[in-house]
Amino acid sequence: MNMVKSFRVSDLQTLLASMGRSKSGLKHDLVGRALRLVQTEYSPELLKNVRQLYESRFPKASGWLAARRPEGVPVAYSSLSSSPTGTQGADYLNGIPKLSSTPAAEVKLVSLPFYQTLETLLPPTELIAQNSEKLQDSQCIFELTQSQADQVRTSTELRPGMKAIQVVLRICYTDSIGVQEDQYPPNIAVKVNQSYCHVPGYYPSNKPGVEPRRPCRPVNITPWLHLSTATNRATVTWGNFGKRYSVAVYLVRVFTSAELFSQLKHCSVESAERCRERIQDKLRFDPENEIATTGLRVSLICPLVKMRIGVPCRVLTCAHLQCFDAIYFLQMNEKKPTWTCPVCDKQAPFELLTIDGLASEILKETHEDIEEIEYLTDGSWRPIRDEKERERERSNTPDYPVVDICVPEANGHSPAHSSTSQTGKSGAGSTAGGTGGGVVVDLTLDSEEEEEEEGGGGARGDSDDTEDSQDSPAPKRGRYDYDKDLVTAY
């Protein structure tokens, strides 16, 4: 068994291929497959292949072990005598030493909102390295009482294959200071009664350059247990890279996000009056601040799902008044437990969550189109949408009356066919009377004519002998032969 544990990936693949087994998978999968092969199908051919692979990698070590080992001690176990922990008095099961039953000194695991601990089947016990290899196997043994087995067997199913009463395995750092969170060692694999259990995989990261993170949660080992008084054996394969870990087994009741939400509604709702007092305290004038805060704007859109909040929720220890949706928050932590505030990224444990009573009233009283409100110093509030609409109306309303150019004028002429002289008269009259307020611009003038009009307007006026020139100017002509007032604008 120790020879197989010391093999490299290529050695394991060679061994499995020689015995007609699959050689695909990660190293811990190959190690587990090879160990099961040794335990269940031990044969002279397999022993020969294992010794050949071992001697090809450690030619000197194997000869030294054969020469120095005492008589009757197998080669596979001789290396255990050099282990710093020793093997005197160790209990072996199929060649694998059992985990030491000494509990880790005062290691306490953090309580989990979705798991209620009913009984402790195995207290936190340290994983002991049996040799200097990087990949270690540690075994723990526990039993269920008849009442515990019946409790698991008769419990309801949260979903197909998932019982409400479960037996879970938890792993954390071996540290007696403070409460420890679940933490997986590298290369972890869990086998219960010769069957491998599912361990949560890695979640890919959406941020560039950030490595995928594995959510450390309890491992449900219920489907592979003997639901009787028979002995259950759990083997934890872990990477020994200098850190110390402890393993524990509990009988727990599992809650859903809907059940946690029901608890939150009945146990942690802050009244609207208390919320108004908090707003008044936050907006109260502070003599040390030069600028007085007269209001605080709060969005009614959940920062998690970018939708209107259904049940407003906050964290009691957070300083902001912004809420998030309680239902979505619990559902997300049920799938990927992070328990961080989506507004300020601070810790948001379940026991500090509260439903905002004032925000609940505002959501009921306001229309779905309103996405933002403002809290005032007296604890009242106002929607922001009305102010935006007034600003929009003021910006779109002109200061002078709107004239529809498609409606015929009072003199019976259409603006598109009126002459320049008539336009000039109407423009002058309206300006003199002061009722129009607008300036008539002749768009048919060229830039050259404007310069001539500004520079030599008096000379042209002297050369005009008509009597009508005093009342109205003569029609202007450009560089073209036709009258410009005959050109339509559309």
Short mmCIF file of C-alpha atoms in Angstrom, two decimals:
data_model
loop_
_atom_site.label_atom_id
_atom_site.label_comp_id
_atom_site.label_asym_id
_atom_site.label_seq_id
_atom_site.Cartn_x
_atom_site.Cartn_y
_atom_site.Cartn_z
CA MET A 1 0.00 0.00 0.00
CA ASN A 2 2.80 2.45 0.83
CA MET A 3 4.57 1.53 -2.41
CA VAL A 4 1.47 2.53 -4.37
CA LYS A 5 1.14 5.78 -2.44
CA SER A 6 4.69 6.78 -3.38
CA PHE A 7 4.11 6.29 -7.13
CA ARG A 8 4.09 9.13 -9.57
CA VAL A 9 1.26 9.69 -12.04
CA SER A 10 3.12 7.82 -14.80
CA ASP A 11 3.76 4.87 -12.47
CA LEU A 12 0.11 4.73 -11.45
CA GLN A 13 -1.02 4.86 -15.06
CA THR A 14 1.36 2.04 -15.96
CA LEU A 15 0.14 -0.10 -13.08
CA LEU A 16 -3.52 0.43 -13.86
CA ALA A 17 -3.04 -0.16 -17.58
CA SER A 18 -1.15 -3.43 -16.92
CA MET A 19 -4.12 -4.69 -14.90
CA GLY A 20 -6.73 -3.59 -17.44
CA ARG A 21 -8.01 -0.56 -15.50
CA SER A 22 -8.66 2.99 -16.65
CA LYS A 23 -5.64 5.29 -16.36
CA SER A 24 -7.46 8.61 -16.81
CA GLY A 25 -8.12 11.14 -14.07
CA LEU A 26 -6.28 13.22 -11.47
CA LYS A 27 -3.59 11.80 -9.23
CA HIS A 28 -5.81 11.25 -6.19
CA ASP A 29 -8.25 9.36 -8.44
CA LEU A 30 -5.44 7.16 -9.73
CA VAL A 31 -4.15 6.54 -6.20
CA GLY A 32 -7.59 5.56 -4.96
CA ARG A 33 -8.14 3.29 -7.94
CA ALA A 34 -4.77 1.58 -7.43
CA LEU A 35 -5.37 1.14 -3.69
CA ARG A 36 -8.77 -0.47 -4.34
CA LEU A 37 -7.07 -2.73 -6.86
CA VAL A 38 -4.54 -3.83 -4.26
CA GLN A 39 -7.20 -4.42 -1.61
CA THR A 40 -9.77 -6.26 -3.72
CA GLU A 41 -7.76 -8.08 -6.40
CA TYR A 42 -4.47 -8.96 -4.79
CA SER A 43 -2.55 -11.39 -7.03
CA PRO A 44 1.08 -12.43 -7.70
CA GLU A 45 0.99 -10.59 -11.03
CA LEU A 46 -0.13 -7.37 -9.33
CA LEU A 47 2.51 -7.72 -6.62
CA LYS A 48 5.19 -8.25 -9.26
CA ASN A 49 4.15 -5.12 -11.16
CA VAL A 50 4.09 -3.02 -8.00
CA ARG A 51 7.57 -4.18 -6.95
CA GLN A 52 9.01 -3.57 -10.40
CA LEU A 53 7.65 -0.04 -10.54
CA TYR A 54 8.82 0.68 -7.00
CA GLU A 55 12.35 -0.68 -7.60
CA SER A 56 12.63 1.24 -10.86
CA ARG A 57 12.01 4.48 -8.98
CA PHE A 58 13.88 3.67 -5.73
CA PRO A 59 16.59 1.15 -6.71
CA LYS A 60 18.88 1.93 -3.76
CA ALA A 61 16.16 2.43 -1.18
CA SER A 62 14.53 -0.89 -1.98
CA GLY A 63 17.84 -2.78 -1.60
CA TRP A 64 18.61 -0.95 1.65
CA LEU A 65 15.16 -1.74 3.03
CA ALA A 66 15.49 -5.40 2.10
CA ALA A 67 18.88 -5.64 3.80
CA ARG A 68 18.03 -3.76 7.00
CA ARG A 69 14.44 -4.70 7.72
CA PRO A 70 13.79 -7.27 10.49
CA GLU A 71 12.61 -10.69 9.52
CA GLY A 72 8.88 -11.02 9.05
CA VAL A 73 8.29 -7.30 8.44
CA PRO A 74 6.89 -6.63 4.94
CA VAL A 75 8.72 -4.23 2.69
CA ALA A 76 5.61 -2.10 2.35
CA TYR A 77 5.46 -1.40 6.10
CA SER A 78 9.15 -0.97 6.88
CA SER A 79 9.15 2.71 5.96
CA LEU A 80 6.50 3.41 8.61
CA SER A 81 9.04 2.72 11.37
CA SER A 82 10.91 5.87 10.36
CA SER A 83 7.78 8.02 10.66
CA PRO A 84 8.12 10.67 13.36
CA THR A 85 4.73 9.72 14.76
CA GLY A 86 5.65 6.04 15.12
CA THR A 87 3.41 3.03 14.55
CA GLN A 88 3.59 1.26 17.87
CA GLY A 89 0.17 0.11 18.88
CA ALA A 90 -1.42 1.30 15.62
CA ASP A 91 -4.55 -0.46 14.45
CA TYR A 92 -4.56 -1.45 10.78
CA LEU A 93 -7.52 -2.14 8.54
CA ASN A 94 -6.62 -3.57 5.13
CA GLY A 95 -3.16 -2.11 5.43
CA ILE A 96 -4.36 1.46 6.19
CA PRO A 97 -3.66 2.77 9.70
CA LYS A 98 -6.70 4.09 11.47
CA LEU A 99 -6.92 7.75 12.39
CA SER A 100 -5.84 8.56 15.88
CA SER A 101 -8.87 8.90 18.09
CA THR A 102 -7.35 11.78 20.04
CA PRO A 103 -9.58 14.82 19.53
CA ALA A 104 -7.96 18.08 18.52
CA ALA A 105 -7.53 20.39 21.49
CA GLU A 106 -10.62 22.62 21.80
CA VAL A 107 -11.19 23.05 18.06
CA LYS A 108 -14.58 24.66 17.50
CA LEU A 109 -16.26 24.82 14.13
CA VAL A 110 -18.38 27.79 13.14
CA SER A 111 -22.14 27.29 13.13
CA LEU A 112 -23.69 27.27 9.65
CA PRO A 113 -27.10 28.87 8.95
CA PHE A 114 -28.24 26.07 6.64
CA TYR A 115 -27.15 23.29 9.05
CA GLN A 116 -28.45 22.67 12.56
CA THR A 117 -26.23 20.29 14.50
CA LEU A 118 -28.29 17.59 16.21
CA GLU A 119 -25.54 15.27 17.52
CA THR A 120 -21.77 14.92 17.30
CA LEU A 121 -20.75 11.54 15.91
CA LEU A 122 -17.01 12.29 15.83
CA PRO A 123 -15.53 15.37 17.55
CA PRO A 124 -12.86 17.41 15.69
CA THR A 125 -9.91 15.03 15.33
CA GLU A 126 -6.59 15.94 13.81
CA LEU A 127 -5.43 14.32 10.57
CA ILE A 128 -2.11 12.65 11.37
CA ALA A 129 0.50 12.12 8.67
CA GLN A 130 1.74 8.52 8.76
CA ASN A 131 4.90 9.10 6.69
CA SER A 132 6.77 11.77 4.77
CA GLU A 133 4.71 11.41 1.60
CA LYS A 134 2.78 14.38 0.31
CA LEU A 135 -0.41 12.39 -0.20
CA GLN A 136 -1.83 10.96 3.01
CA ASP A 137 -4.76 8.70 3.87
CA SER A 138 -6.43 9.05 7.26
CA GLN A 139 -9.32 6.92 8.42
CA CYS A 140 -12.01 7.67 10.98
CA ILE A 141 -14.54 5.20 12.34
CA PHE A 142 -17.95 6.01 13.82
CA GLU A 143 -21.27 4.27 14.43
CA LEU A 144 -24.91 5.30 14.37
CA THR A 145 -27.35 4.34 17.06
CA GLN A 146 -30.58 2.72 16.01
CA SER A 147 -32.55 5.90 16.72
CA GLN A 148 -30.12 7.99 14.66
CA ALA A 149 -30.31 5.56 11.75
CA ASP A 150 -34.12 5.60 11.89
CA GLN A 151 -34.11 9.38 12.07
CA VAL A 152 -32.07 9.60 8.86
CA ARG A 153 -34.04 6.87 7.09
CA THR A 154 -37.49 8.36 7.83
CA SER A 155 -36.62 12.02 7.20
CA THR A 156 -38.24 13.89 4.35
CA GLU A 157 -36.42 14.66 1.11
CA LEU A 158 -35.61 18.27 0.28
CA ARG A 159 -35.12 17.15 -3.29
CA PRO A 160 -34.54 13.74 -4.90
CA GLY A 161 -31.56 12.08 -3.22
CA MET A 162 -31.15 14.75 -0.52
CA LYS A 163 -32.48 14.04 2.96
CA ALA A 164 -33.46 16.72 5.44
CA ILE A 165 -31.54 14.82 8.17
CA GLN A 166 -27.97 14.12 7.06
CA VAL A 167 -24.62 12.90 8.31
CA VAL A 168 -21.97 15.39 7.18
CA LEU A 169 -18.19 15.45 7.37
CA ARG A 170 -16.47 18.76 8.06
CA ILE A 171 -12.77 19.68 7.83
CA CYS A 172 -11.05 22.76 9.24
CA TYR A 173 -7.65 24.00 10.36
CA THR A 174 -6.37 22.59 13.65
CA ASP A 175 -6.37 25.79 15.67
CA SER A 176 -7.73 26.19 19.18
CA ILE A 177 -7.90 29.99 18.94
CA GLY A 178 -11.25 31.28 17.81
CA VAL A 179 -13.98 29.58 15.81
CA GLN A 180 -12.80 27.78 12.70
CA GLU A 181 -14.47 27.89 9.31
CA ASP A 182 -14.60 24.90 6.97
CA GLN A 183 -11.35 24.56 5.03
CA TYR A 184 -10.40 21.78 2.63
CA PRO A 185 -6.82 20.53 2.42
CA PRO A 186 -5.24 20.21 -1.02
CA ASN A 187 -5.86 17.03 -3.03
CA ILE A 188 -8.85 16.14 -0.89
CA ALA A 189 -10.87 13.00 -1.56
CA VAL A 190 -13.39 11.37 0.77
CA LYS A 191 -14.25 7.66 0.66
CA VAL A 192 -16.97 6.17 2.84
CA ASN A 193 -17.27 2.39 3.08
CA GLN A 194 -15.17 1.86 -0.07
CA SER A 195 -17.16 4.40 -2.14
CA TYR A 196 -15.95 7.88 -3.06
CA CYS A 197 -18.18 10.80 -2.11
CA HIS A 198 -18.84 13.97 -4.01
CA VAL A 199 -16.73 16.92 -2.86
CA PRO A 200 -17.78 20.38 -4.08
CA GLY A 201 -15.67 21.50 -7.01
CA TYR A 202 -14.21 24.86 -7.93
CA TYR A 203 -16.26 27.88 -8.99
CA PRO A 204 -14.76 29.74 -11.97
CA SER A 205 -14.00 33.40 -11.36
CA ASN A 206 -15.43 36.14 -13.57
CA LYS A 207 -12.52 38.47 -12.80
CA PRO A 208 -9.40 38.15 -14.95
CA GLY A 209 -6.33 36.86 -13.16
CA VAL A 210 -8.29 35.47 -10.18
CA GLU A 211 -7.95 31.74 -9.57
CA PRO A 212 -11.09 29.60 -9.20
CA ARG A 213 -12.28 29.23 -5.62
CA ARG A 214 -13.64 26.09 -4.03
CA PRO A 215 -16.53 26.65 -1.62
CA CYS A 216 -15.70 24.83 1.60
CA ARG A 217 -18.94 23.34 2.86
CA PRO A 218 -19.84 20.14 4.73
CA VAL A 219 -19.58 16.92 2.70
CA ASN A 220 -22.82 14.94 2.69
CA ILE A 221 -21.84 11.30 3.30
CA THR A 222 -25.37 10.01 4.03
CA PRO A 223 -25.96 8.02 0.80
CA TRP A 224 -22.89 5.83 1.43
CA LEU A 225 -23.51 5.02 5.10
CA HIS A 226 -24.80 1.85 6.70
CA LEU A 227 -28.09 3.04 8.15
CA SER A 228 -27.83 0.57 10.99
CA THR A 229 -25.64 -0.04 14.01
CA ALA A 230 -22.83 -1.33 11.78
CA THR A 231 -19.46 0.43 11.81
CA ASN A 232 -18.92 3.15 9.18
CA ARG A 233 -15.43 3.96 7.95
CA ALA A 234 -14.53 7.26 6.25
CA THR A 235 -11.12 7.66 4.61
CA VAL A 236 -9.87 11.18 3.90
CA THR A 237 -7.13 11.56 1.30
CA TRP A 238 -5.33 14.87 1.80
CA GLY A 239 -2.18 16.69 0.80
CA ASN A 240 0.42 17.04 3.54
CA PHE A 241 2.01 20.43 2.84
CA GLY A 242 2.75 21.64 6.36
CA LYS A 243 -0.69 22.75 7.55
CA ARG A 244 -2.65 20.86 10.17
CA TYR A 245 -6.28 19.86 9.63
CA SER A 246 -9.02 18.32 11.75
CA VAL A 247 -12.04 16.29 10.68
CA ALA A 248 -15.42 15.94 12.41
CA VAL A 249 -18.67 14.10 11.71
CA TYR A 250 -22.10 15.45 12.71
CA LEU A 251 -25.75 14.51 12.47
CA VAL A 252 -27.46 17.66 11.18
CA ARG A 253 -30.76 19.00 9.97
CA VAL A 254 -30.54 20.87 6.65
CA PHE A 255 -32.61 24.00 6.03
CA THR A 256 -33.60 25.49 2.69
CA SER A 257 -33.49 29.18 1.76
CA ALA A 258 -37.30 29.32 2.07
CA GLU A 259 -37.12 28.04 5.65
CA LEU A 260 -34.42 30.55 6.56
CA PHE A 261 -36.52 33.33 5.04
CA SER A 262 -39.46 32.24 7.17
CA GLN A 263 -37.24 32.46 10.26
CA LEU A 264 -36.06 35.90 9.22
CA LYS A 265 -39.63 37.21 8.82
CA HIS A 266 -40.69 35.98 12.25
CA CYS A 267 -37.57 36.83 14.25
CA SER A 268 -35.79 39.82 12.70
CA VAL A 269 -38.01 42.66 11.42
CA GLU A 270 -37.12 46.24 12.31
CA SER A 271 -40.14 48.51 12.78
CA ALA A 272 -40.72 51.55 10.60
CA GLU A 273 -40.48 53.86 13.63
CA ARG A 274 -37.06 52.53 14.55
CA CYS A 275 -35.91 52.95 10.93
CA ARG A 276 -37.07 56.61 10.96
CA GLU A 277 -35.10 57.22 14.15
CA ARG A 278 -32.00 55.80 12.50
CA ILE A 279 -32.51 58.09 9.49
CA GLN A 280 -32.92 61.13 11.75
CA ASP A 281 -29.77 60.21 13.67
CA LYS A 282 -27.85 59.81 10.45
CA LEU A 283 -29.04 63.14 9.00
CA ARG A 284 -28.81 65.13 12.26
CA PHE A 285 -26.61 68.21 11.89
CA ASP A 286 -23.08 67.67 13.08
CA PRO A 287 -21.27 70.89 14.17
CA GLU A 288 -17.94 69.39 13.14
CA ASN A 289 -19.07 69.05 9.51
CA GLU A 290 -19.09 72.19 7.45
CA ILE A 291 -21.71 70.80 5.04
CA ALA A 292 -25.07 69.77 6.46
CA THR A 293 -26.73 66.74 4.90
CA THR A 294 -30.38 67.43 4.05
CA GLY A 295 -31.26 64.09 2.48
CA LEU A 296 -30.04 60.65 1.50
CA ARG A 297 -30.97 58.96 -1.74
CA VAL A 298 -31.63 55.22 -1.65
CA SER A 299 -32.26 52.97 -4.61
CA LEU A 300 -35.21 50.58 -4.73
CA ILE A 301 -33.29 48.29 -7.11
CA CYS A 302 -31.54 45.25 -5.62
CA PRO A 303 -27.76 45.37 -6.25
CA LEU A 304 -27.72 41.57 -6.58
CA VAL A 305 -30.16 40.99 -9.43
CA LYS A 306 -30.73 44.59 -10.70
CA MET A 307 -34.49 44.25 -10.16
CA ARG A 308 -36.97 45.98 -7.85
CA ILE A 309 -36.56 44.81 -4.27
CA GLY A 310 -39.27 42.46 -3.02
CA VAL A 311 -38.30 42.11 0.67
CA PRO A 312 -35.81 44.84 1.76
CA CYS A 313 -33.05 43.49 3.96
CA ARG A 314 -30.01 45.07 5.64
CA VAL A 315 -27.18 44.10 7.97
CA LEU A 316 -27.38 45.63 11.44
CA THR A 317 -23.66 46.38 11.53
CA CYS A 318 -23.59 48.19 8.16
CA ALA A 319 -23.66 52.02 8.14
CA HIS A 320 -25.58 52.46 4.88
CA LEU A 321 -29.37 52.60 4.47
CA GLN A 322 -29.37 50.82 1.12
CA CYS A 323 -31.21 47.48 1.20
CA PHE A 324 -31.05 44.32 -0.89
CA ASP A 325 -33.55 41.56 -1.58
CA ALA A 326 -33.62 39.02 1.25
CA ILE A 327 -34.96 36.13 -0.86
CA TYR A 328 -32.30 36.43 -3.56
CA PHE A 329 -29.57 36.89 -0.94
CA LEU A 330 -30.49 33.65 0.84
CA GLN A 331 -30.86 31.73 -2.42
CA MET A 332 -27.40 32.81 -3.59
CA ASN A 333 -25.79 31.83 -0.28
CA GLU A 334 -27.55 28.47 -0.41
CA LYS A 335 -25.73 27.69 -3.66
CA LYS A 336 -22.48 29.56 -3.00
CA PRO A 337 -22.06 30.54 0.66
CA THR A 338 -20.16 33.81 0.97
CA TRP A 339 -22.33 35.79 3.45
CA THR A 340 -21.02 39.19 2.42
CA CYS A 341 -23.07 42.37 2.05
CA PRO A 342 -23.68 43.12 -1.66
CA VAL A 343 -23.55 46.87 -0.94
CA CYS A 344 -20.33 47.31 1.08
CA ASP A 345 -18.75 43.79 0.88
CA LYS A 346 -18.57 43.45 4.67
CA GLN A 347 -19.44 40.28 6.54
CA ALA A 348 -23.20 39.66 6.57
CA PRO A 349 -23.93 36.63 8.80
CA PHE A 350 -27.47 35.38 8.97
CA GLU A 351 -27.93 36.31 12.63
CA LEU A 352 -27.28 40.00 11.82
CA LEU A 353 -29.76 40.26 8.94
CA THR A 354 -32.92 42.30 9.46
CA ILE A 355 -35.92 43.30 7.33
CA ASP A 356 -36.35 47.08 6.99
CA GLY A 357 -39.94 47.94 7.98
CA LEU A 358 -39.86 51.48 6.55
CA ALA A 359 -38.49 50.34 3.20
CA SER A 360 -41.22 47.67 3.09
CA GLU A 361 -43.89 50.36 3.48
CA ILE A 362 -42.27 52.51 0.79
CA LEU A 363 -42.20 49.62 -1.67
CA LYS A 364 -45.90 49.01 -1.10
CA GLU A 365 -46.89 52.67 -1.46
CA THR A 366 -44.82 53.56 -4.52
CA HIS A 367 -45.41 52.61 -8.13
CA GLU A 368 -43.13 50.09 -9.80
CA ASP A 369 -41.73 52.81 -12.07
CA ILE A 370 -40.11 54.60 -9.12
CA GLU A 371 -36.54 53.36 -8.74
CA GLU A 372 -35.15 55.83 -6.22
CA ILE A 373 -36.30 57.74 -3.13
CA GLU A 374 -34.82 60.30 -0.81
CA TYR A 375 -34.91 60.21 2.99
CA LEU A 376 -35.31 63.63 4.62
CA THR A 377 -34.09 64.92 7.97
CA ASP A 378 -37.47 64.50 9.68
CA GLY A 379 -37.61 60.79 8.79
CA SER A 380 -39.98 61.27 5.87
CA TRP A 381 -39.24 60.40 2.27
CA ARG A 382 -40.08 61.49 -1.25
CA PRO A 383 -39.80 59.81 -4.65
CA ILE A 384 -37.13 61.08 -7.02
CA ARG A 385 -39.07 60.44 -10.22
CA ASP A 386 -41.41 63.49 -9.80
CA GLU A 387 -38.48 65.87 -9.54
CA LYS A 388 -36.87 64.41 -12.65
CA GLU A 389 -40.09 64.78 -14.61
CA ARG A 390 -40.43 68.45 -13.58
CA GLU A 391 -36.88 69.15 -14.69
CA ARG A 392 -37.57 67.41 -17.97
CA GLU A 393 -40.73 69.47 -18.55
CA ARG A 394 -38.96 72.74 -17.76
CA SER A 395 -36.14 71.91 -20.15
CA ASN A 396 -38.54 70.97 -22.99
CA THR A 397 -40.98 73.95 -22.64
CA PRO A 398 -39.95 76.98 -24.84
CA ASP A 399 -40.22 80.60 -23.61
CA TYR A 400 -42.17 81.74 -26.72
CA PRO A 401 -45.32 80.33 -28.33
CA VAL A 402 -44.89 77.55 -30.84
CA VAL A 403 -45.96 78.51 -34.39
CA ASP A 404 -47.14 75.83 -36.75
CA ILE A 405 -45.71 76.74 -40.15
CA CYS A 406 -48.11 74.43 -41.92
CA VAL A 407 -51.18 76.52 -40.90
CA PRO A 408 -52.04 79.41 -43.33
CA GLU A 409 -51.48 82.91 -41.96
CA ALA A 410 -54.22 85.47 -41.40
CA ASN A 411 -53.48 87.21 -44.74
CA GLY A 412 -54.32 84.02 -46.63
CA HIS A 413 -50.78 83.24 -47.79
CA SER A 414 -48.92 80.08 -46.89
CA PRO A 415 -45.50 80.69 -45.28
CA ALA A 416 -43.88 78.58 -47.97
CA HIS A 417 -45.22 80.82 -50.77
CA SER A 418 -45.09 84.24 -49.08
CA SER A 419 -42.76 86.79 -50.66
CA THR A 420 -39.70 88.19 -49.06
CA SER A 421 -41.25 91.61 -48.79
CA GLN A 422 -44.25 90.22 -46.96
CA THR A 423 -42.02 88.27 -44.63
CA GLY A 424 -40.04 91.38 -43.96
CA LYS A 425 -43.14 93.38 -43.17
CA SER A 426 -44.52 90.81 -40.83
CA GLY A 427 -41.19 90.47 -39.11
CA ALA A 428 -40.84 94.23 -38.71
CA GLY A 429 -44.37 94.60 -37.50
CA SER A 430 -44.09 91.90 -34.95
CA THR A 431 -40.86 93.34 -33.68
CA ALA A 432 -42.28 96.81 -33.40
CA GLY A 433 -45.39 95.63 -31.67
CA GLY A 434 -43.40 93.49 -29.25
CA THR A 435 -45.89 90.65 -29.39
CA GLY A 436 -43.96 88.13 -31.42
CA GLY A 437 -40.71 88.05 -29.55
CA GLY A 438 -38.96 86.17 -32.40
CA VAL A 439 -36.42 87.28 -35.01
CA VAL A 440 -37.09 86.54 -38.70
CA VAL A 441 -33.98 85.37 -40.53
CA ASP A 442 -33.91 85.32 -44.33
CA LEU A 443 -32.19 82.03 -45.14
CA THR A 444 -32.01 82.96 -48.87
CA LEU A 445 -29.32 85.56 -48.33
CA ASP A 446 -25.78 84.72 -49.35
CA SER A 447 -22.77 85.64 -47.32
CA GLU A 448 -21.62 88.00 -50.12
CA GLU A 449 -24.95 89.82 -50.10
CA GLU A 450 -24.76 90.22 -46.34
CA GLU A 451 -21.36 91.85 -46.67
CA GLU A 452 -22.64 94.15 -49.45
CA GLU A 453 -25.68 95.05 -47.39
CA GLU A 454 -23.55 95.90 -44.38
CA GLY A 455 -20.97 97.87 -46.37
CA GLY A 456 -22.92 99.61 -49.13
CA GLY A 457 -26.48 99.70 -48.01
CA GLY A 458 -26.68 103.51 -48.27
CA ALA A 459 -25.53 103.64 -51.93
CA ARG A 460 -28.12 101.16 -53.03
CA GLY A 461 -30.78 103.10 -51.19
CA ASP A 462 -29.88 106.34 -53.06
CA SER A 463 -30.10 104.71 -56.47
CA ASP A 464 -33.61 103.46 -55.85
CA ASP A 465 -36.13 106.03 -57.27
CA THR A 466 -39.34 104.22 -56.52
CA GLU A 467 -41.75 105.70 -54.07
CA ASP A 468 -42.41 102.34 -52.50
CA SER A 469 -38.83 102.17 -51.27
CA GLN A 470 -39.73 104.27 -48.28
CA ASP A 471 -42.39 101.78 -47.21
CA SER A 472 -40.80 98.50 -48.14
CA PRO A 473 -37.44 97.52 -49.64
CA ALA A 474 -37.28 96.21 -53.16
CA PRO A 475 -36.99 92.45 -53.65
CA LYS A 476 -33.35 91.39 -53.51
CA ARG A 477 -31.84 89.30 -56.26
CA GLY A 478 -28.84 87.05 -55.98
CA ARG A 479 -26.56 85.59 -58.59
CA TYR A 480 -29.42 83.67 -60.20
CA ASP A 481 -32.06 84.79 -62.70
CA TYR A 482 -35.10 83.61 -60.77
CA ASP A 483 -36.68 85.16 -57.71
CA LYS A 484 -35.59 83.53 -54.48
CA ASP A 485 -39.00 83.99 -52.95
CA LEU A 486 -40.40 81.43 -55.38
CA VAL A 487 -38.22 78.65 -54.03
CA THR A 488 -40.11 76.41 -51.64
CA ALA A 489 -38.50 75.16 -48.46
CA TYR A 490 -39.69 71.57 -48.79
#
